[in-house]
CSV table of C-alpha atoms and ligand atoms in Angstrom, one decimal:
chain,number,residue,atom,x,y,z
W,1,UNK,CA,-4.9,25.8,3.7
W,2,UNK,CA,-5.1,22.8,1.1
W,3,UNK,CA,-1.8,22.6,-1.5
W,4,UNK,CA,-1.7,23.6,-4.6
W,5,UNK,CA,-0.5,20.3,-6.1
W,6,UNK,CA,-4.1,19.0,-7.7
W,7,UNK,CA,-3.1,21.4,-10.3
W,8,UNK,CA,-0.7,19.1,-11.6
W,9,UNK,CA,-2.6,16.3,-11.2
W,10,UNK,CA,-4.2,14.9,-14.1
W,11,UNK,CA,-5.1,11.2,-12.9
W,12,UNK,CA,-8.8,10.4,-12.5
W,13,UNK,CA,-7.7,7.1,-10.9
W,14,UNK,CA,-5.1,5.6,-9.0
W,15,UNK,CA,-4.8,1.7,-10.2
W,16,UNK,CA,-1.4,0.6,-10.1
W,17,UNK,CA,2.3,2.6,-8.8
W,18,UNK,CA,3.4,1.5,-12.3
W,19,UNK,CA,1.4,4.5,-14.2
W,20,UNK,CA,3.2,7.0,-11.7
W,21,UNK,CA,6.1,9.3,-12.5
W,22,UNK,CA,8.3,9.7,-9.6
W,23,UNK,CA,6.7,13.1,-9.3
W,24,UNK,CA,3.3,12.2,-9.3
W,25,UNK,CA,4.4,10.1,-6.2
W,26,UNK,CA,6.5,13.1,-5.0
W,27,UNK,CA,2.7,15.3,-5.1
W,28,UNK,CA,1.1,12.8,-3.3
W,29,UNK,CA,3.5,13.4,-0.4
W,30,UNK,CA,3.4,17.0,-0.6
W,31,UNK,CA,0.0,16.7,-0.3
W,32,UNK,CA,0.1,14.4,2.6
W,33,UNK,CA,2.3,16.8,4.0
W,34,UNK,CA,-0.4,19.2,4.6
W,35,UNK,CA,-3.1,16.9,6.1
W,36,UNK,CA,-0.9,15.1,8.0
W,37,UNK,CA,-0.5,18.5,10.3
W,38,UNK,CA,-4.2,19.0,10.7
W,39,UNK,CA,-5.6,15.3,11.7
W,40,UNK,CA,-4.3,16.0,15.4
W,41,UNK,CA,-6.9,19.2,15.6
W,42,UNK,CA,-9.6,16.5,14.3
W,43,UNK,CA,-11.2,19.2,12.4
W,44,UNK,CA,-12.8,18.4,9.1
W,45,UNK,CA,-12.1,19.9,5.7
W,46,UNK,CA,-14.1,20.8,3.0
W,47,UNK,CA,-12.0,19.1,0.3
W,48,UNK,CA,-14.6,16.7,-0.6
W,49,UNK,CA,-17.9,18.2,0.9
W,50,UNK,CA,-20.8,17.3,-0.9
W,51,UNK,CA,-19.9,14.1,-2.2
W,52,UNK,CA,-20.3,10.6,-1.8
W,53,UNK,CA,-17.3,8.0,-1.5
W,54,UNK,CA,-18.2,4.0,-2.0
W,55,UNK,CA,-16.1,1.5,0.2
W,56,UNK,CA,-16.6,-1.5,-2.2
W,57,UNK,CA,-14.7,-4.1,-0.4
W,58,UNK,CA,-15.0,-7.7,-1.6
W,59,UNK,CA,-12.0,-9.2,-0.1
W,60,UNK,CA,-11.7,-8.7,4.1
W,61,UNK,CA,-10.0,-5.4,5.4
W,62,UNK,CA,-9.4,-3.5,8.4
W,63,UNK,CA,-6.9,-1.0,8.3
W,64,UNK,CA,-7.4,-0.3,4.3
W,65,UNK,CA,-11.5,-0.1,4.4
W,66,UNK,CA,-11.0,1.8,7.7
W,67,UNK,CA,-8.3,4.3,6.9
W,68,UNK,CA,-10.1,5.1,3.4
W,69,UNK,CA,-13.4,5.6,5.5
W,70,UNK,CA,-11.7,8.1,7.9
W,71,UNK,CA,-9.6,9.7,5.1
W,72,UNK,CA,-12.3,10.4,3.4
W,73,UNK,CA,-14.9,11.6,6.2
W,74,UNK,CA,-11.9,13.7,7.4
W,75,UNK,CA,-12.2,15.7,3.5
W,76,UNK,CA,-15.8,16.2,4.0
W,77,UNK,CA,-17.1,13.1,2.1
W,78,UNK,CA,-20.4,10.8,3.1
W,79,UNK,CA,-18.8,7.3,2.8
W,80,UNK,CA,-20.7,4.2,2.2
W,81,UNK,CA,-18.9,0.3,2.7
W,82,UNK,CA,-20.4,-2.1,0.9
W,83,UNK,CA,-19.1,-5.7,1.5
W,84,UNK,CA,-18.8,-8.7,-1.1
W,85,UNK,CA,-21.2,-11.1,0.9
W,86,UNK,CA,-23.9,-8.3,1.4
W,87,UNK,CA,-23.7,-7.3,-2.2
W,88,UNK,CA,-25.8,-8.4,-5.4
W,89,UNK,CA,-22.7,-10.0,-6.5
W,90,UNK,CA,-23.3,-13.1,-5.0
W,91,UNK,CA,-26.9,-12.9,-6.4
W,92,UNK,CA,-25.3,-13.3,-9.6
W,93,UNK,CA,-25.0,-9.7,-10.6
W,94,UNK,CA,-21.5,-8.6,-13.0
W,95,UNK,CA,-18.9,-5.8,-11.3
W,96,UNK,CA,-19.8,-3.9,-13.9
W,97,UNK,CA,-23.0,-3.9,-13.3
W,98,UNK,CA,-22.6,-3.3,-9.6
W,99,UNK,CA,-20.5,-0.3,-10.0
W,100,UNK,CA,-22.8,1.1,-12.7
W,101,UNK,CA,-25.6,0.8,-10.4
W,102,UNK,CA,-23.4,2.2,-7.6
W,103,UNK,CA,-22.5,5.2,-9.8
W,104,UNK,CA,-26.2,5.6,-10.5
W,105,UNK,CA,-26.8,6.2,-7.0
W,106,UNK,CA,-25.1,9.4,-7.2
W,107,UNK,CA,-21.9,8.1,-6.1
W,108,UNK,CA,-18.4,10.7,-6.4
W,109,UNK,CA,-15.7,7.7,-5.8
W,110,UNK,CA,-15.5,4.0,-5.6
W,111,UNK,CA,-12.5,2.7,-3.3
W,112,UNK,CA,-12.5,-1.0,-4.3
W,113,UNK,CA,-10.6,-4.1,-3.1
W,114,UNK,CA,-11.2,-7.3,-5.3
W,115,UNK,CA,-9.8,-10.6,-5.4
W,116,UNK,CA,-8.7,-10.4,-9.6
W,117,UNK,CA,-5.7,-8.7,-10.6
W,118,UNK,CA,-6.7,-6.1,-12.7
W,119,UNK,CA,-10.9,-5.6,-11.4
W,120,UNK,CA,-10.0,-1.7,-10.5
W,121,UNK,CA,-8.2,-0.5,-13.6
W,122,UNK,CA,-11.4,-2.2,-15.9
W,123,UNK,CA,-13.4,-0.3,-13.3
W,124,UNK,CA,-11.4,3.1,-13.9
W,125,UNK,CA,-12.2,2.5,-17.3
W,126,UNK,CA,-16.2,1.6,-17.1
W,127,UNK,CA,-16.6,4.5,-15.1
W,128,UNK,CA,-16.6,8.4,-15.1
W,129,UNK,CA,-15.7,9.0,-11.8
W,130,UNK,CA,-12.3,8.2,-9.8
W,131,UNK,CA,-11.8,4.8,-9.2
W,132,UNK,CA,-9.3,4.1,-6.5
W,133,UNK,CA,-7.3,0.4,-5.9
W,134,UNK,CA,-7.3,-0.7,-2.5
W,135,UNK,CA,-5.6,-3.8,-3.7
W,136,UNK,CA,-6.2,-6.6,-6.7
W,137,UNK,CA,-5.7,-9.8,-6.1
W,138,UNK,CA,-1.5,-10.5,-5.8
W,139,UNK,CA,-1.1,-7.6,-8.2
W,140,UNK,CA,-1.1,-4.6,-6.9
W,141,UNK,CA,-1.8,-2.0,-3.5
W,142,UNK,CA,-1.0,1.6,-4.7
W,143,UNK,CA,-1.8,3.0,-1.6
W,144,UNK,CA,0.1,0.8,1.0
W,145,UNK,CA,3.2,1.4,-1.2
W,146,UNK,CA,2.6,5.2,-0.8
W,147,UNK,CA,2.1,5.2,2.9
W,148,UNK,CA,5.4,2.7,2.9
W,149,UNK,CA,7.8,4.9,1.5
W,150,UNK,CA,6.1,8.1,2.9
W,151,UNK,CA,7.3,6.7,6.1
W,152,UNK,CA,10.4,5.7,5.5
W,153,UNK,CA,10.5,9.3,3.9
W,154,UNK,CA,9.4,10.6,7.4
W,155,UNK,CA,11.7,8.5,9.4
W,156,UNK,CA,15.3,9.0,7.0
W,157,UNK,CA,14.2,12.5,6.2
W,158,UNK,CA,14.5,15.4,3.1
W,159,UNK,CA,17.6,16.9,2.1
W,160,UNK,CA,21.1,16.3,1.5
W,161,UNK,CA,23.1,13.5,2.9
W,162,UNK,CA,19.3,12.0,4.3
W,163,UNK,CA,16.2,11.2,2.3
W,164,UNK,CA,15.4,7.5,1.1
W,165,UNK,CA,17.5,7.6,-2.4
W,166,UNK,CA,20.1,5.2,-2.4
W,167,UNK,CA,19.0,3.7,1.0
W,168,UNK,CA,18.6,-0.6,1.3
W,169,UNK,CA,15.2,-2.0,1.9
W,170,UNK,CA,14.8,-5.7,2.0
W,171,UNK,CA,11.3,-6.9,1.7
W,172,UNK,CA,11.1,-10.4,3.0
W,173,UNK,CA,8.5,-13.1,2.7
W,174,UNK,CA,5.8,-14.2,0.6
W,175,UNK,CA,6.9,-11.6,-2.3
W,176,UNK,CA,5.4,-14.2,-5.1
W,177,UNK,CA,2.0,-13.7,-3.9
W,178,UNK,CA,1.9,-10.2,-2.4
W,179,UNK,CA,0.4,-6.9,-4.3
W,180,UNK,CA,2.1,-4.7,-1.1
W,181,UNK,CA,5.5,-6.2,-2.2
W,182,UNK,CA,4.6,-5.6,-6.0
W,183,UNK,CA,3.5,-2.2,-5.6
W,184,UNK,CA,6.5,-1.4,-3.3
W,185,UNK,CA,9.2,-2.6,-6.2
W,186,UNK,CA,7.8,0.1,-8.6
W,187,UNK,CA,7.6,2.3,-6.1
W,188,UNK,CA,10.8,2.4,-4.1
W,189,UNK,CA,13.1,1.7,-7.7
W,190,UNK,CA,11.1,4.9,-8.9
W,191,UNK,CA,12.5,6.8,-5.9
W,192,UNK,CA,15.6,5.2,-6.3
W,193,UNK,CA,15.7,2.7,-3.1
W,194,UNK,CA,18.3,-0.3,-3.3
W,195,UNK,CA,15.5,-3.2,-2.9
W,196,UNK,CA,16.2,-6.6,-2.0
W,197,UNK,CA,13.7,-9.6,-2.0
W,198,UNK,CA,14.1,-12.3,0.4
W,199,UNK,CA,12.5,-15.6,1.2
W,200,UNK,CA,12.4,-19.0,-0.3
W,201,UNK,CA,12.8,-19.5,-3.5
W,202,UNK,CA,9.5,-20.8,-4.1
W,203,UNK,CA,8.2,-17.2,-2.9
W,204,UNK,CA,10.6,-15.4,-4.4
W,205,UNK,CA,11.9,-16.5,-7.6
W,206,UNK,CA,14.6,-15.7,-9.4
W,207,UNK,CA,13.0,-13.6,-11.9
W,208,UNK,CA,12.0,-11.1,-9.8
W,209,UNK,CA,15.6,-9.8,-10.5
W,210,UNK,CA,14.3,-8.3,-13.8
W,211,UNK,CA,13.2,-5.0,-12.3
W,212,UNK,CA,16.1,-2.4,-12.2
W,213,UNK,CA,17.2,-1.8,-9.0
W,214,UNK,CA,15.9,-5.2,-7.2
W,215,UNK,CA,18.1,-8.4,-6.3
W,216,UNK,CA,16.9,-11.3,-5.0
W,217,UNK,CA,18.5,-13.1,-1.9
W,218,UNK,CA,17.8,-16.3,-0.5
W,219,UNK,CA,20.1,-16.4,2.3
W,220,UNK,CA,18.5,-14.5,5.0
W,221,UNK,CA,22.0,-13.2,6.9
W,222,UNK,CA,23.0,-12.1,3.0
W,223,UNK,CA,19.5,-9.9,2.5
W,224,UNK,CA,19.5,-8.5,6.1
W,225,UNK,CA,23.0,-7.3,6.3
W,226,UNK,CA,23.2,-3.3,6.6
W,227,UNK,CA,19.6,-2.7,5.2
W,228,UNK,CA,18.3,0.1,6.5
W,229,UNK,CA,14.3,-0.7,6.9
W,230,UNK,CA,12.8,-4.6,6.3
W,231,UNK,CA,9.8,-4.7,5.2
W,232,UNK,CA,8.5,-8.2,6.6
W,233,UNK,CA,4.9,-9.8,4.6
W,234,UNK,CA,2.8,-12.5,5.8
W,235,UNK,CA,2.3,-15.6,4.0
W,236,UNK,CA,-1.0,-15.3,1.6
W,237,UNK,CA,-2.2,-18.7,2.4
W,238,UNK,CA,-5.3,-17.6,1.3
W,239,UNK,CA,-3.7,-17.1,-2.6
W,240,UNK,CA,-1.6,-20.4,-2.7
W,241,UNK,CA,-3.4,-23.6,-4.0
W,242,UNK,CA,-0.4,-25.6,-2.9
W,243,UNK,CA,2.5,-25.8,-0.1
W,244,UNK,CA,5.6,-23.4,-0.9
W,245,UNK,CA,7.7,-24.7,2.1
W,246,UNK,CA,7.4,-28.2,4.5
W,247,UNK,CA,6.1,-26.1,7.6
W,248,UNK,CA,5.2,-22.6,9.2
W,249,UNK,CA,8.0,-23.5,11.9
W,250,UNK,CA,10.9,-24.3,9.3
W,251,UNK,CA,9.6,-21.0,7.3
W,252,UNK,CA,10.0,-19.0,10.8
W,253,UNK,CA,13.4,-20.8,11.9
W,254,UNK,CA,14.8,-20.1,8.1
W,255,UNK,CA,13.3,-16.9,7.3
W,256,UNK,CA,11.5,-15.5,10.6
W,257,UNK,CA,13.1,-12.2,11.8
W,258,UNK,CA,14.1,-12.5,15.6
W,259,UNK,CA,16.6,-10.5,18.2
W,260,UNK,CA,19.4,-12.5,16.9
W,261,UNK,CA,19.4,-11.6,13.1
W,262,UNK,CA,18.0,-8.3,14.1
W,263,UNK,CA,21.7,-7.6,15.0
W,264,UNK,CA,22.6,-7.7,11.2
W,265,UNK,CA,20.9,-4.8,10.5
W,266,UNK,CA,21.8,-1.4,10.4
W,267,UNK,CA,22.2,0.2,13.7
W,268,UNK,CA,19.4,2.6,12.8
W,269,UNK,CA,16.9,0.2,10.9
W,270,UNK,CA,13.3,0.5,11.5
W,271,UNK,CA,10.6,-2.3,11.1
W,272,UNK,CA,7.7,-2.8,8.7
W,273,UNK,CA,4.9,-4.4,8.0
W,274,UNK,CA,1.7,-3.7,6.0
W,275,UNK,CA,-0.3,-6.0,8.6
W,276,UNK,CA,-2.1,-8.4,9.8
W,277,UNK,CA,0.9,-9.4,11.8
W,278,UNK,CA,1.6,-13.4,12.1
W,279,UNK,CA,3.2,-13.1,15.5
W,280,UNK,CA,5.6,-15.6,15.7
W,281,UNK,CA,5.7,-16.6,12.1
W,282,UNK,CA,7.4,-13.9,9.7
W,283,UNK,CA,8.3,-11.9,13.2
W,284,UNK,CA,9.1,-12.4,16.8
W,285,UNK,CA,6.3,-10.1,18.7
W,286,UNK,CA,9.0,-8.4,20.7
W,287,UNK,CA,10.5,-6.7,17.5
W,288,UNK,CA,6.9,-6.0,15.9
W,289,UNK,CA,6.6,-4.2,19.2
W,290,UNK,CA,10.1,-2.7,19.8
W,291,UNK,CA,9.4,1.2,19.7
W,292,UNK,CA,12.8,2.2,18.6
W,293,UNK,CA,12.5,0.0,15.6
W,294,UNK,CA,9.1,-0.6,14.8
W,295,UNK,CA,7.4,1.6,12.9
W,296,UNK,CA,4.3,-0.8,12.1
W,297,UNK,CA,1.6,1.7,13.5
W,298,UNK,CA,3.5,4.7,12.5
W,299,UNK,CA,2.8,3.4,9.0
W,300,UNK,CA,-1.2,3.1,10.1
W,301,UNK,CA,-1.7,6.0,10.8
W,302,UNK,CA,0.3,8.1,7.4
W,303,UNK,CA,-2.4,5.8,6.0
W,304,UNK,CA,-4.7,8.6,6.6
W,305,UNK,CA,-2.7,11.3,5.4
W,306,UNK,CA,-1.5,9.5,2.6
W,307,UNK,CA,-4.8,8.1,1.5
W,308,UNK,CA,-6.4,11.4,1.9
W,309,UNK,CA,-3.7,13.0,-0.2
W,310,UNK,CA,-4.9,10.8,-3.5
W,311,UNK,CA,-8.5,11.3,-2.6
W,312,UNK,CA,-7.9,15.2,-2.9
W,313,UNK,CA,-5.7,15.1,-5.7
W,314,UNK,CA,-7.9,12.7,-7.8
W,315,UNK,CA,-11.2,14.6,-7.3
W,316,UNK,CA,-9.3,18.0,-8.1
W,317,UNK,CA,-7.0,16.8,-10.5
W,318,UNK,CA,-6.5,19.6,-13.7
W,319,UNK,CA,-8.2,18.2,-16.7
W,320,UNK,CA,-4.9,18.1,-18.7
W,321,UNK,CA,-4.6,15.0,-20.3
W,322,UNK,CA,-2.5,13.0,-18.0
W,323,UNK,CA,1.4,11.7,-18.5
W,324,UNK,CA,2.2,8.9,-20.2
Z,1,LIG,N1,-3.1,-5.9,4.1
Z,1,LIG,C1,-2.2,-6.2,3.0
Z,1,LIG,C2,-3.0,-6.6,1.8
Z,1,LIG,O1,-4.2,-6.4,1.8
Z,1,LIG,C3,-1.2,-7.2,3.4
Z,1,LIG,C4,-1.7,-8.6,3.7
Z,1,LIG,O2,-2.9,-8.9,3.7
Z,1,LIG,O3,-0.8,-9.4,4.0
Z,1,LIG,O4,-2.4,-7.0,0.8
């Protein structure tokens, strides 16, 4: 019932889209591929029976903490959320410290999210067992980038003539402080996606044009016209120690997508976002709820599959050393 695909899986973590080869990436969806089927029947494997996954969240999610939490009771695992404010941390106590104590306690996995770049791979390497990033600071969100192009994978199809190779996604926002819009550039130029950043150019500066296969637009009508998904991010105020643009209701009248700019799309583009939605800021509600474009809860719920996918693979990942 459960792919064979772990066998080529070598990674005991998953820290960054960077480290993966396009098909490492390309396992991960086959292995979605076969969960995704089963979560209607709501039966529960046995994939990771017998062990114990730790939510260590220490920045606020929902739909990450949750989806990891069902992805990984739906494989068998106990799971156990632990929450920065009702942690020792704020007694004083290191991360290292905390996760060595966590491991101590018999724990199989440690899903963390942390407000430093770079907290999960120094994790992955303190630790013995599979350290997974559900997102560093601005840097980066491996798994919302999987579940991103796993959808627009779903929703352009496999084969010739169809798939998402060579296909325009313009990601438009707050790309300078977003980890979902970091992760997504490695992710969709490794599967060879046309990407184009849009925003101010205070949130999306011109260097971001260094990574093959990325341009950066700052005229919106430019960046919009013929794409075939946008990918639409909130503004991180909670990252930015000063003002990037004179107010919320000149970023939404220059940058905001609406019905009217909605029309430079192509006829068949669909809508993202990796949520929480700003409604009325980066998108008008209609079009977040518009079912024949949006495919914001679509992407939700491959969350599960997705996320269950690098769960399996990492806990029965071949003990080869892995690829450089
Ligand atoms: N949920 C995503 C993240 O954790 C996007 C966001 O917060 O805007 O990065």
């Amino acid at each position: 019932m459960i792919a064979a695909t772990a066998a080529e899986w070598t990674r005991k973590d998953l820290t960054a889209i960077e480290e993966l080869s396009p098909s490492e990436i390309g396992a991960v969806f086959a292995q979605a591929d076969v969960f995704k089927p089963l979560l209607e029947s709501r039966e529960k494997l046995v994939s990771l029976h017998g062990q114990t996954l730790v939510n260590l969240f220490l920045e606020p999610s929902t739909r990450t903490r949750t989806a990891f939490e069902v992805s990984a009771k739906r494989l068998g695992a106990d799971v156990i959320s632990i929450s920065g404010n009702a942690s020792s941390l704020v007694k004083g106590e290191t991360l290292r410290d905390t996760a060595l104590n966590i491991r101590a306690l018999n724990a199989d996995m440690i899903v963390m999210r942390h407000s430093a770049a770079g907290a999960a791979a120094y994790l992955a390497r303190v630790l013995d067992i599979p350290v997974i990033n559900a997102g560093d600071g601005a840097h980066a969100h491996p798994t919302q980038a999987l579940l991103d192009a796993y959808t627009l994978r779903e929703r352009f199809g496999v084969g010739p003539g169809r798939g998402i190779e060579g296909r325009r996604v313009t990601i438009l926002g707050d790309i300078l402080f977003s980890r979902v819009a970091r992760s997504n550039i490695h992710c969709l130029t490794k599967l060879g996606v046309r990407v184009t950043l849009a925003g101010p150019p205070t949130l999306v500066p011109g260097t971001f044009a260094m990574f093959p296969g990325v341009r950066v637009v700052h005229d919106l009508n430019v960046a919009l016209e013929g794409a075939d998904a946008v990918m639409l991010l909130r503004i991180q105020h909670e990252r930015q120690t000063t003002t990037h643009f004179p107010s919320l209701g000149e970023y939404t009248s220059m940058f905001g997508l609406n019905r009217e700019r909605m029309g430079l799309l192509a006829p068949h583009a669909i809508i993202m976002h990796p949520g929480p939605i700003n409604r009325g800021v980066e998108v008008e509600s209609e079009i977040a709820d518009d079912p024949a474009r949006s495919v914001i809860l679509a992407q939700v719920n491959n969350g599960i599959a997705v996320r269950m996918g690098v769960l399996h693979l990492c806990a029965h990942r071949s003990r080869r050393q892995p690829e450089q």
